[in-house]
Amino acid sequence: MRDLRHLPPEEARMRIRERKHTTPTTGISIDYAQANLVVLNKEAAYDFLLFCTRNPKPCPLLDVTEAGSPVPMLTAPGADLRTDIPKYNLYRHGKLIEQTEDITSYWQDDLVAFLLGCSFTFEKSLLENDIPVRQIELNRNVPMYKTNIPCRPAGRFSGPMVVSMRPIPSRQVAKAVTVTSRYPSVHGTPIHIGNPALIGITDLDKPDYGDAVPLYEGEVPVFWACGVTPQAVAAASEADFMITHAPGHMFITDVKDQQLSLF
Amino acid sequence: MRDLRHLPPEEARMRIRERKHTTPTTGISIDYAQANLVVLNKEAAYDFLLFCTRNPKPCPLLDVTEAGSPVPMLTAPGADLRTDIPKYNLYRHGKLIEQTEDITSYWQDDLVAFLLGCSFTFEKSLLENDIPVRQIELNRNVPMYKTNIPCRPAGRFSGPMVVSMRPIPSRQVAKAVTVTSRYPSVHGTPIHIGNPALIGITDLDKPDYGDAVPLYEGEVPVFWACGVTPQAVAAASEADFMITHAPGHMFITDVKDQQLSLF
């Protein structure tokens, strides 16, 4: 099998467009930032843009397309957001109504696509610092949980923050904080460290999205704000129409992770 | 004279509201973040919000009010943005038409106020690191210049980046970079270090806004993106209607500078 970890992003996107790759994108083109997708009508876009600026940890904006254009000019000018993601979720009135591998037939002239930073970006830095990333070791999707932390509302959008969890050996937790502090545009430092119950998570073995992973002896669960948050928000806010990526099935940009690092 | 440097922000705003203070706000309530103001019609607010997210170094958003409300709920819930700034600029079709100390009579139900981070915030950190801040030493407004660096356009908004300049002793330039890197939400690291001509500045003694300051032997001019940029953008884009703070006459928030520091 070809090593997907060092595939140039345009080749990775072409494989996805041609449906040669239809699974989660963890571990593909690992030097490049992956992004969460949210597509809304122009009419709802102002509220969402405001929601993102008020909630930068779960919703760090990397790119926003012109209304009607599926091309992310800042982060991947050769891409097409209608075909270059392995799997999409379609919502109407807050309900997931369909999963699809291509949204071309749903595209309209008044749609605006938002790309949001993804925690995959800092995972390479964690690995380079010898901090384990459990779901990569196990070839699973990262576990994600709804919390009891409310996002700051904006217009029609409100709802709880979603977090991703990684088990970190206790002696390496401080290092995991400083490593991720370099990446404020991809969720930055953890939202919570330690007791899941304090943020409303009752059972780590039952994530709301993604796959559960084991917590080994001496490890602490560390929680980062997650770009899946807009999906929870869509459900809570009953947005008329919204398209997102399916959890773990991200958009691969032309932006190197290092470009998103502060220093 | 009472020491304004440690005035609580609500007292500083009250002095301003009562017109006891009508001059630039440098050096007032120095532990608290000051902000640039931009007020626009709701109809133009989406383009401006997008402009800010595409140009975070000159336009780092700290707060955005609900349409019609002059209260910045996140950064100073007890304040009134119509009266709590010492001086405002009013623009119509990109032209400065009036300076005023109160915008209450211009306020309308569809106005949205944006507060943007200001370089005053990191100046305290520079001083604490024994890096001189010339315009504070001389009790002047910081010199600001239009550059040849284009902002990324968004809808009707486009135009050149405006920068502020501080002369830094050459051996301290690297320290000035690392100190300001901690504050990405208030312009962060410099945009340019050294030769002003490379960014289109022909004469440091003739700033476009603020006051000139001398460059001493062994000092390097260091340029940071400046929140006055929206004013240059308003002029270049001929926005129908816009209110901003007058340069140097900022809004003083309840947010401590340290809260804006990454670490």
Short mmCIF file of C-alpha atoms in Angstrom, two decimals:
data_model
loop_
_atom_site.label_atom_id
_atom_site.label_comp_id
_atom_site.label_asym_id
_atom_site.label_seq_id
_atom_site.Cartn_x
_atom_site.Cartn_y
_atom_site.Cartn_z
CA MET A 1 0.00 0.00 0.00
CA ARG A 2 1.29 3.42 -0.91
CA ASP A 3 2.35 5.56 2.03
CA LEU A 4 -0.42 8.15 2.22
CA ARG A 5 1.32 10.08 4.96
CA HIS A 6 3.51 11.99 2.55
CA LEU A 7 1.14 12.31 -0.38
CA PRO A 8 1.07 15.89 -1.77
CA PRO A 9 -2.30 17.44 -0.83
CA GLU A 10 -3.44 17.90 -4.44
CA GLU A 11 -2.90 14.15 -5.04
CA ALA A 12 -4.72 13.26 -1.85
CA ARG A 13 -7.67 15.43 -2.91
CA MET A 14 -7.66 13.85 -6.39
CA ARG A 15 -7.83 10.36 -4.85
CA ILE A 16 -10.77 11.52 -2.76
CA ARG A 17 -12.47 13.18 -5.75
CA GLU A 18 -12.13 9.92 -7.71
CA ARG A 19 -13.54 7.96 -4.73
CA LYS A 20 -10.31 5.97 -4.35
CA HIS A 21 -10.28 7.13 -0.75
CA THR A 22 -13.57 7.20 1.13
CA THR A 23 -12.49 6.72 4.76
CA PRO A 24 -11.31 9.14 7.49
CA THR A 25 -8.35 11.32 6.57
CA THR A 26 -6.23 10.96 9.74
CA GLY A 27 -2.63 10.26 8.80
CA ILE A 28 -2.90 11.44 5.17
CA SER A 29 -0.58 14.22 3.87
CA ILE A 30 0.51 14.74 7.44
CA ASP A 31 2.55 17.90 6.81
CA TYR A 32 -0.59 19.74 5.68
CA ALA A 33 -3.46 21.24 7.65
CA GLN A 34 -6.80 19.48 7.45
CA ALA A 35 -10.01 21.43 7.85
CA ASN A 36 -13.57 21.03 9.04
CA LEU A 37 -16.29 22.10 6.57
CA VAL A 38 -19.50 24.02 7.20
CA VAL A 39 -21.68 25.13 4.26
CA LEU A 40 -24.61 27.52 4.82
CA ASN A 41 -26.87 29.83 2.86
CA LYS A 42 -25.54 33.37 2.51
CA GLU A 43 -28.50 34.51 4.59
CA ALA A 44 -27.24 32.49 7.60
CA ALA A 45 -23.57 33.18 6.94
CA TYR A 46 -23.32 36.42 8.94
CA ASP A 47 -24.58 34.78 12.13
CA PHE A 48 -22.19 31.88 11.60
CA LEU A 49 -19.21 34.13 10.93
CA LEU A 50 -20.05 36.00 14.14
CA PHE A 51 -20.44 32.68 15.96
CA CYS A 52 -16.94 31.68 14.83
CA THR A 53 -15.35 34.97 15.90
CA ARG A 54 -17.02 34.62 19.32
CA ASN A 55 -15.94 30.97 19.67
CA PRO A 56 -12.47 30.82 18.14
CA LYS A 57 -11.32 27.73 20.04
CA PRO A 58 -13.93 25.33 18.59
CA CYS A 59 -14.38 27.35 15.37
CA PRO A 60 -11.02 28.78 14.18
CA LEU A 61 -11.61 30.10 10.65
CA LEU A 62 -9.03 29.17 8.04
CA ASP A 63 -10.98 30.19 4.92
CA VAL A 64 -14.41 31.45 3.82
CA THR A 65 -15.45 31.20 0.17
CA GLU A 66 -17.24 33.85 -1.85
CA ALA A 67 -20.97 33.14 -2.03
CA GLY A 68 -21.60 30.54 -4.75
CA SER A 69 -17.96 29.51 -5.12
CA PRO A 70 -16.82 26.05 -3.98
CA VAL A 71 -13.14 27.12 -4.25
CA PRO A 72 -11.21 27.96 -1.06
CA MET A 73 -8.95 30.67 -2.52
CA LEU A 74 -6.72 31.16 0.53
CA THR A 75 -6.05 27.56 1.50
CA ALA A 76 -6.40 25.42 -1.69
CA PRO A 77 -7.15 27.45 -4.84
CA GLY A 78 -7.10 24.31 -7.02
CA ALA A 79 -9.67 22.40 -4.97
CA ASP A 80 -13.42 21.91 -5.24
CA LEU A 81 -15.19 21.64 -1.90
CA ARG A 82 -18.14 19.80 -3.51
CA THR A 83 -16.09 16.69 -4.32
CA ASP A 84 -12.79 16.78 -2.43
CA ILE A 85 -13.99 15.50 0.94
CA PRO A 86 -14.56 11.75 1.44
CA LYS A 87 -17.94 12.05 3.12
CA TYR A 88 -20.44 14.83 3.84
CA ASN A 89 -23.35 15.21 6.26
CA LEU A 90 -26.50 17.04 5.13
CA TYR A 91 -28.75 18.64 7.73
CA ARG A 92 -32.22 20.15 7.44
CA HIS A 93 -33.80 21.86 10.44
CA GLY A 94 -31.03 20.47 12.62
CA LYS A 95 -31.58 16.84 11.62
CA LEU A 96 -29.02 14.73 9.78
CA ILE A 97 -30.91 13.67 6.67
CA GLU A 98 -28.21 12.17 4.46
CA GLN A 99 -24.57 11.16 4.17
CA THR A 100 -23.03 11.49 0.71
CA GLU A 101 -19.64 11.39 -1.04
CA ASP A 102 -20.40 14.32 -3.40
CA ILE A 103 -22.47 17.47 -2.83
CA THR A 104 -22.40 18.80 -6.41
CA SER A 105 -26.12 18.20 -6.88
CA TYR A 106 -26.88 20.17 -3.71
CA TRP A 107 -24.72 23.16 -4.61
CA GLN A 108 -26.43 26.54 -5.08
CA ASP A 109 -25.38 30.05 -6.02
CA ASP A 110 -25.98 31.44 -2.54
CA LEU A 111 -23.94 28.91 -0.55
CA VAL A 112 -20.93 29.97 1.52
CA ALA A 113 -18.34 27.39 2.63
CA PHE A 114 -16.38 27.82 5.86
CA LEU A 115 -13.17 25.89 6.54
CA LEU A 116 -12.24 25.57 10.21
CA GLY A 117 -8.96 24.40 11.71
CA CYS A 118 -8.74 20.76 12.87
CA SER A 119 -6.83 19.16 15.71
CA PHE A 120 -5.12 16.76 13.29
CA THR A 121 -2.76 19.69 12.65
CA PHE A 122 -1.18 19.64 16.09
CA GLU A 123 -1.05 15.85 16.34
CA LYS A 124 2.08 15.73 14.24
CA SER A 125 3.72 18.13 16.69
CA LEU A 126 2.62 15.93 19.58
CA LEU A 127 4.17 12.87 17.89
CA GLU A 128 7.38 14.77 17.13
CA ASN A 129 7.58 15.52 20.84
CA ASP A 130 7.17 11.81 21.64
CA ILE A 131 3.68 12.37 23.01
CA PRO A 132 1.48 9.41 21.99
CA VAL A 133 -1.68 9.94 19.94
CA ARG A 134 -3.80 6.93 20.78
CA GLN A 135 -6.29 6.95 17.90
CA ILE A 136 -3.45 7.14 15.34
CA GLU A 137 -1.68 4.19 17.06
CA LEU A 138 -4.93 2.23 16.81
CA ASN A 139 -5.92 3.52 13.35
CA ARG A 140 -9.24 4.83 14.64
CA ASN A 141 -11.08 8.13 14.43
CA VAL A 142 -10.50 10.48 17.38
CA PRO A 143 -13.21 10.23 20.10
CA MET A 144 -15.38 13.36 20.33
CA TYR A 145 -17.87 14.33 23.04
CA LYS A 146 -20.59 16.92 23.56
CA THR A 147 -19.90 18.89 26.75
CA ASN A 148 -21.90 21.04 29.15
CA ILE A 149 -19.83 24.09 28.09
CA PRO A 150 -22.13 26.48 26.20
CA CYS A 151 -20.71 28.30 23.18
CA ARG A 152 -21.26 32.06 23.07
CA PRO A 153 -24.41 32.43 20.97
CA ALA A 154 -24.60 34.56 17.82
CA GLY A 155 -27.94 35.16 16.13
CA ARG A 156 -29.61 31.83 15.43
CA PHE A 157 -26.56 29.79 16.44
CA SER A 158 -26.11 28.44 19.94
CA GLY A 159 -25.28 25.13 21.54
CA PRO A 160 -22.71 23.10 23.45
CA MET A 161 -19.01 22.84 22.71
CA VAL A 162 -17.77 19.52 21.29
CA VAL A 163 -14.31 18.36 22.34
CA SER A 164 -11.85 15.74 21.12
CA MET A 165 -10.02 13.62 23.71
CA ARG A 166 -6.52 12.22 23.75
CA PRO A 167 -5.10 10.15 26.65
CA ILE A 168 -1.73 11.67 27.63
CA PRO A 169 0.79 10.19 30.12
CA SER A 170 0.59 12.44 33.18
CA ARG A 171 4.25 13.50 33.03
CA GLN A 172 3.71 14.74 29.44
CA VAL A 173 0.53 16.77 29.96
CA ALA A 174 2.36 20.07 30.49
CA LYS A 175 4.34 19.48 27.29
CA ALA A 176 1.12 18.72 25.40
CA VAL A 177 -0.20 22.11 26.55
CA THR A 178 2.85 24.07 25.41
CA VAL A 179 3.10 22.21 22.09
CA THR A 180 -0.54 22.94 21.22
CA SER A 181 -0.29 26.56 22.43
CA ARG A 182 1.71 27.22 19.27
CA TYR A 183 -1.37 26.51 17.16
CA PRO A 184 -4.13 28.94 18.19
CA SER A 185 -5.66 28.73 14.71
CA VAL A 186 -6.24 24.99 15.12
CA HIS A 187 -7.90 24.92 18.56
CA GLY A 188 -4.73 25.80 20.54
CA THR A 189 -4.40 24.73 24.18
CA PRO A 190 -6.73 22.19 25.81
CA ILE A 191 -10.17 23.26 27.05
CA HIS A 192 -10.03 20.81 29.93
CA ILE A 193 -7.57 18.40 31.55
CA GLY A 194 -8.59 15.56 33.82
CA ASN A 195 -12.06 14.80 35.13
CA PRO A 196 -14.52 14.31 32.21
CA ALA A 197 -17.55 14.63 34.53
CA LEU A 198 -16.72 18.29 35.19
CA ILE A 199 -17.50 19.13 31.56
CA GLY A 200 -20.55 16.89 31.37
CA ILE A 201 -19.00 13.73 29.89
CA THR A 202 -20.42 10.72 31.69
CA ASP A 203 -18.72 7.85 29.86
CA LEU A 204 -15.45 8.12 27.91
CA ASP A 205 -16.25 4.76 26.29
CA LYS A 206 -19.30 6.25 24.57
CA PRO A 207 -18.18 9.18 22.44
CA ASP A 208 -20.85 11.18 20.60
CA TYR A 209 -18.73 11.11 17.43
CA GLY A 210 -15.73 9.03 16.34
CA ASP A 211 -14.38 5.94 18.09
CA ALA A 212 -13.62 5.20 21.75
CA VAL A 213 -9.95 4.64 22.65
CA PRO A 214 -8.49 3.05 25.80
CA LEU A 215 -6.98 5.12 28.62
CA TYR A 216 -3.90 3.31 29.96
CA GLU A 217 -2.54 3.31 33.52
CA GLY A 218 -0.98 6.66 34.40
CA GLU A 219 -2.68 8.55 31.58
CA VAL A 220 -4.87 11.63 31.90
CA PRO A 221 -7.71 12.44 29.48
CA VAL A 222 -6.98 15.77 27.78
CA PHE A 223 -9.75 17.59 25.91
CA TRP A 224 -9.39 20.06 23.06
CA ALA A 225 -12.15 22.16 21.48
CA CYS A 226 -13.28 20.40 18.30
CA GLY A 227 -14.40 21.62 14.88
CA VAL A 228 -17.33 19.23 15.01
CA THR A 229 -18.90 21.79 17.38
CA PRO A 230 -20.83 23.42 14.50
CA GLN A 231 -22.65 20.11 13.98
CA ALA A 232 -23.84 20.08 17.57
CA VAL A 233 -24.75 23.73 17.12
CA ALA A 234 -26.71 22.97 13.95
CA ALA A 235 -28.69 20.31 15.77
CA ALA A 236 -29.33 22.59 18.76
CA SER A 237 -30.19 25.60 16.56
CA GLU A 238 -32.20 23.75 13.92
CA ALA A 239 -30.48 25.59 11.05
CA ASP A 240 -32.68 25.34 7.93
CA PHE A 241 -29.93 23.88 5.77
CA MET A 242 -26.33 22.98 6.41
CA ILE A 243 -23.68 20.72 4.93
CA THR A 244 -20.65 19.62 6.93
CA HIS A 245 -17.88 17.08 6.51
CA ALA A 246 -18.65 13.73 8.17
CA PRO A 247 -16.63 13.45 11.43
CA GLY A 248 -13.03 12.47 10.71
CA HIS A 249 -13.51 12.90 6.95
CA MET A 250 -11.71 16.23 6.54
CA PHE A 251 -10.69 18.61 3.79
CA ILE A 252 -6.92 18.52 3.12
CA THR A 253 -5.55 22.03 2.43
CA ASP A 254 -2.37 23.26 0.72
CA VAL A 255 -1.35 25.01 3.97
CA LYS A 256 1.53 23.38 5.81
CA ASP A 257 0.95 22.80 9.50
CA GLN A 258 4.11 24.78 10.18
CA GLN A 259 2.54 27.83 8.54
CA LEU A 260 -0.14 27.73 11.24
CA SER A 261 2.41 27.62 14.04
CA LEU A 262 2.98 30.90 15.87
CA PHE A 263 6.69 30.17 16.36
CA MET B 1 -2.31 65.33 38.47
CA ARG B 2 -3.89 61.98 39.23
CA ASP B 3 -1.99 58.99 37.88
CA LEU B 4 -4.17 57.81 35.00
CA ARG B 5 -2.01 54.77 34.38
CA HIS B 6 -3.71 52.72 37.08
CA LEU B 7 -7.24 54.08 36.81
CA PRO B 8 -9.85 51.25 36.77
CA PRO B 9 -11.29 51.04 33.24
CA GLU B 10 -14.84 51.92 34.30
CA GLU B 11 -13.52 55.14 35.90
CA ALA B 12 -11.48 55.97 32.82
CA ARG B 13 -14.56 55.50 30.62
CA MET B 14 -16.64 57.69 32.97
CA ARG B 15 -14.04 60.49 32.73
CA ILE B 16 -14.23 60.18 28.97
CA ARG B 17 -18.04 60.09 28.96
CA GLU B 18 -18.09 63.27 31.07
CA ARG B 19 -15.58 64.91 28.68
CA LYS B 20 -12.99 65.26 31.44
CA HIS B 21 -10.61 63.41 29.16
CA THR B 22 -10.67 64.28 25.46
CA THR B 23 -7.12 63.45 24.35
CA PRO B 24 -5.42 60.21 23.19
CA THR B 25 -5.70 57.27 25.56
CA THR B 26 -2.07 56.03 25.52
CA GLY B 27 -0.88 55.36 29.04
CA ILE B 28 -4.35 55.24 30.65
CA SER B 29 -5.46 52.13 32.61
CA ILE B 30 -2.37 50.41 31.31
CA ASP B 31 -3.24 46.92 32.58
CA TYR B 32 -6.33 46.85 30.35
CA ALA B 33 -6.69 46.26 26.64
CA GLN B 34 -7.65 49.22 24.50
CA ALA B 35 -9.59 48.72 21.30
CA ASN B 36 -10.13 50.26 17.89
CA LEU B 37 -13.74 50.99 16.92
CA VAL B 38 -15.51 50.48 13.61
CA VAL B 39 -19.29 51.04 13.32
CA LEU B 40 -21.16 50.01 10.17
CA ASN B 41 -24.69 49.33 8.98
CA LYS B 42 -25.81 45.72 9.44
CA GLU B 43 -25.97 45.46 5.67
CA ALA B 44 -22.20 46.07 5.40
CA ALA B 45 -21.32 44.11 8.53
CA TYR B 46 -20.97 40.69 6.85
CA ASP B 47 -18.37 41.95 4.40
CA PHE B 48 -16.49 43.65 7.22
CA LEU B 49 -16.59 40.58 9.47
CA LEU B 50 -15.21 38.56 6.55
CA PHE B 51 -12.58 41.25 5.94
CA CYS B 52 -11.46 40.95 9.57
CA THR B 53 -11.24 37.15 9.48
CA ARG B 54 -9.16 37.37 6.28
CA ASN B 55 -6.90 40.08 7.75
CA PRO B 56 -6.46 39.12 11.39
CA LYS B 57 -3.16 40.96 11.90
CA PRO B 58 -4.51 44.47 11.19
CA CYS B 59 -8.10 43.60 12.24
CA PRO B 60 -8.09 41.23 15.25
CA LEU B 61 -11.68 41.10 16.51
CA LEU B 62 -12.19 41.45 20.26
CA ASP B 63 -15.95 42.03 20.27
CA VAL B 64 -18.90 42.57 17.91
CA THR B 65 -22.17 44.05 19.22
CA GLU B 66 -25.66 42.87 18.39
CA ALA B 67 -27.22 45.08 15.70
CA GLY B 68 -28.58 48.25 17.33
CA SER B 69 -26.80 47.75 20.67
CA PRO B 70 -23.95 50.08 21.68
CA VAL B 71 -22.93 47.68 24.49
CA PRO B 72 -19.87 45.44 24.02
CA MET B 73 -21.10 42.45 26.03
CA LEU B 74 -17.88 40.41 25.94
CA THR B 75 -15.34 43.11 26.71
CA ALA B 76 -17.14 45.85 28.72
CA PRO B 77 -20.80 45.07 29.48
CA GLY B 78 -21.20 48.33 31.46
CA ALA B 79 -19.97 50.60 28.68
CA ASP B 80 -21.70 52.64 25.99
CA LEU B 81 -19.75 52.85 22.74
CA ARG B 82 -21.61 56.04 21.74
CA THR B 83 -20.03 58.13 24.50
CA ASP B 84 -17.08 56.28 26.01
CA ILE B 85 -14.44 57.14 23.42
CA PRO B 86 -12.76 60.59 23.52
CA LYS B 87 -13.09 61.33 19.83
CA TYR B 88 -14.81 59.73 16.82
CA ASN B 89 -14.39 60.05 13.05
CA LEU B 90 -17.47 59.98 10.81
CA TYR B 91 -17.10 58.90 7.19
CA ARG B 92 -19.53 59.06 4.30
CA HIS B 93 -18.58 57.50 0.96
CA GLY B 94 -15.03 57.10 2.21
CA LYS B 95 -14.56 60.77 3.13
CA LEU B 96 -13.99 62.00 6.67
CA ILE B 97 -16.87 64.42 7.19
CA GLU B 98 -16.75 65.15 10.91
CA GLN B 99 -14.92 64.61 14.18
CA THR B 100 -17.09 64.46 17.29
CA GLU B 101 -16.88 63.53 20.99
CA ASP B 102 -20.29 61.79 21.09
CA ILE B 103 -22.09 59.73 18.44
CA THR B 104 -25.42 59.31 20.25
CA SER B 105 -27.27 61.48 17.70
CA TYR B 106 -25.91 59.34 14.86
CA TRP B 107 -26.84 56.02 16.41
CA GLN B 108 -29.40 53.84 14.58
CA ASP B 109 -31.11 50.51 15.18
CA ASP B 110 -29.20 48.75 12.41
CA LEU B 111 -25.66 49.71 13.46
CA VAL B 112 -23.09 47.08 14.42
CA ALA B 113 -19.97 48.04 16.39
CA PHE B 114 -16.71 46.14 16.00
CA LEU B 115 -13.90 46.38 18.56
CA LEU B 116 -10.47 45.46 17.27
CA GLY B 117 -7.28 44.80 19.24
CA CYS B 118 -4.81 47.65 19.59
CA SER B 119 -1.02 47.67 19.82
CA PHE B 120 -1.17 49.62 23.10
CA THR B 121 -1.79 46.21 24.68
CA PHE B 122 1.64 44.82 23.98
CA GLU B 123 3.47 48.06 24.78
CA LYS B 124 3.27 47.36 28.49
CA SER B 125 4.98 44.00 27.85
CA LEU B 126 7.66 45.75 25.80
CA LEU B 127 8.29 48.21 28.68
CA GLU B 128 8.38 45.38 31.22
CA ASN B 129 11.08 43.79 29.08
CA ASP B 130 13.06 47.08 29.13
CA ILE B 131 12.32 47.70 25.47
CA PRO B 132 11.73 51.44 24.97
CA VAL B 133 8.45 52.73 23.53
CA ARG B 134 9.39 56.08 22.06
CA GLN B 135 5.98 57.73 21.73
CA ILE B 136 5.17 56.98 25.38
CA GLU B 137 8.54 58.48 26.44
CA LEU B 138 7.68 61.60 24.44
CA ASN B 139 3.96 61.66 25.36
CA ARG B 140 2.94 61.56 21.69
CA ASN B 141 0.57 59.43 19.63
CA VAL B 142 2.23 56.45 17.89
CA PRO B 143 3.23 57.17 14.25
CA MET B 144 1.14 55.25 11.71
CA TYR B 145 1.74 54.81 7.97
CA LYS B 146 -0.14 53.52 4.96
CA THR B 147 1.87 50.78 3.26
CA ASN B 148 1.97 49.15 -0.16
CA ILE B 149 0.82 45.86 1.39
CA PRO B 150 -2.70 45.10 0.14
CA CYS B 151 -5.19 43.60 2.55
CA ARG B 152 -7.08 40.53 1.37
CA PRO B 153 -10.33 41.97 -0.01
CA ALA B 154 -13.78 40.87 1.17
CA GLY B 155 -16.88 42.09 -0.64
CA ARG B 156 -16.82 45.89 -0.82
CA PHE B 157 -13.79 46.22 1.48
CA SER B 158 -10.27 46.43 0.12
CA GLY B 159 -7.27 48.66 0.59
CA PRO B 160 -3.75 48.96 1.97
CA MET B 161 -2.55 47.84 5.40
CA VAL B 162 -1.72 50.59 7.91
CA VAL B 163 1.16 49.94 10.30
CA SER B 164 2.38 51.52 13.53
CA MET B 165 6.12 52.05 13.98
CA ARG B 166 8.34 51.85 17.04
CA PRO B 167 12.12 52.45 16.95
CA ILE B 168 13.80 49.50 18.70
CA PRO B 169 17.51 49.22 19.62
CA SER B 170 18.91 46.62 17.21
CA ARG B 171 20.02 44.22 19.95
CA GLN B 172 16.44 44.14 21.29
CA VAL B 173 14.57 43.54 18.03
CA ALA B 174 14.45 39.76 18.45
CA LYS B 175 13.08 40.19 21.99
CA ALA B 176 10.43 42.61 20.68
CA VAL B 177 9.33 39.90 18.22
CA THR B 178 9.04 37.17 20.85
CA VAL B 179 7.27 39.45 23.34
CA THR B 180 4.63 40.48 20.81
CA SER B 181 4.22 36.91 19.53
CA ARG B 182 2.35 36.23 22.77
CA TYR B 183 -0.42 38.59 21.69
CA PRO B 184 -1.86 37.34 18.38
CA SER B 185 -5.22 38.94 19.20
CA VAL B 186 -3.62 42.39 19.33
CA HIS B 187 -1.61 42.36 16.06
CA GLY B 188 1.02 39.83 17.24
CA THR B 189 4.48 39.81 15.66
CA PRO B 190 5.76 42.67 13.47
CA ILE B 191 4.73 42.85 9.81
CA HIS B 192 8.08 44.30 8.81
CA ILE B 193 11.46 45.06 10.38
CA GLY B 194 13.98 47.47 8.90
CA ASN B 195 13.72 49.28 5.56
CA PRO B 196 10.52 51.37 5.41
CA ALA B 197 10.84 51.82 1.63
CA LEU B 198 10.21 48.09 1.08
CA ILE B 199 6.65 48.49 2.36
CA GLY B 200 6.03 51.77 0.55
CA ILE B 201 6.87 54.25 3.32
CA THR B 202 8.91 57.09 1.83
CA ASP B 203 9.42 59.36 4.85
CA LEU B 204 9.26 58.22 8.49
CA ASP B 205 9.00 61.88 9.53
CA LYS B 206 5.65 62.19 7.77
CA PRO B 207 3.25 59.62 9.23
CA ASP B 208 -0.24 59.37 7.72
CA TYR B 209 -1.76 59.28 11.22
CA GLY B 210 -0.38 60.12 14.67
CA ASP B 211 2.89 61.90 15.41
CA ALA B 212 6.43 61.42 14.10
CA VAL B 213 9.04 60.20 16.61
CA PRO B 214 12.84 60.30 16.32
CA LEU B 215 14.91 57.22 15.46
CA TYR B 216 18.11 57.25 17.52
CA GLU B 217 21.54 55.88 16.56
CA GLY B 218 21.55 52.08 16.55
CA GLU B 219 17.76 51.76 16.42
CA VAL B 220 15.76 49.86 13.81
CA PRO B 221 12.23 50.86 12.76
CA VAL B 222 9.85 47.99 13.58
CA PHE B 223 6.36 47.93 12.05
CA TRP B 224 3.26 46.25 13.41
CA ALA B 225 -0.12 45.88 11.67
CA CYS B 226 -2.42 48.62 12.99
CA GLY B 227 -6.12 48.77 13.77
CA VAL B 228 -6.36 52.06 11.91
CA THR B 229 -6.27 49.91 8.75
CA PRO B 230 -10.11 49.91 8.51
CA GLN B 231 -9.97 53.70 8.11
CA ALA B 232 -7.66 53.42 5.12
CA VAL B 233 -9.92 50.66 3.84
CA ALA B 234 -13.02 52.85 4.30
CA ALA B 235 -11.40 55.59 2.26
CA ALA B 236 -10.27 53.17 -0.46
CA SER B 237 -13.62 51.36 -0.55
CA GLU B 238 -15.89 54.42 -0.22
CA ALA B 239 -18.11 52.74 2.39
CA ASP B 240 -21.47 54.56 2.48
CA PHE B 241 -21.34 55.20 6.21
CA MET B 242 -18.82 54.38 8.90
CA ILE B 243 -17.87 55.63 12.34
CA THR B 244 -14.45 54.91 13.84
CA HIS B 245 -12.45 56.12 16.82
CA ALA B 246 -10.13 59.00 16.01
CA PRO B 247 -6.53 57.70 15.78
CA GLY B 248 -5.03 57.26 19.25
CA HIS B 249 -8.39 57.90 20.94
CA MET B 250 -9.28 54.33 21.86
CA PHE B 251 -11.95 52.41 23.71
CA ILE B 252 -10.73 51.09 27.09
CA THR B 253 -12.10 47.58 27.78
CA ASP B 254 -12.49 45.58 31.00
CA VAL B 255 -10.19 42.88 29.57
CA LYS B 256 -6.73 42.71 31.14
CA ASP B 257 -3.86 42.63 28.71
CA GLN B 258 -2.69 39.44 30.37
CA GLN B 259 -5.97 37.75 29.40
CA LEU B 260 -5.02 38.34 25.77
CA SER B 261 -1.59 36.75 26.22
CA LEU B 262 -1.22 33.22 24.89
CA PHE B 263 1.16 32.23 27.71
#
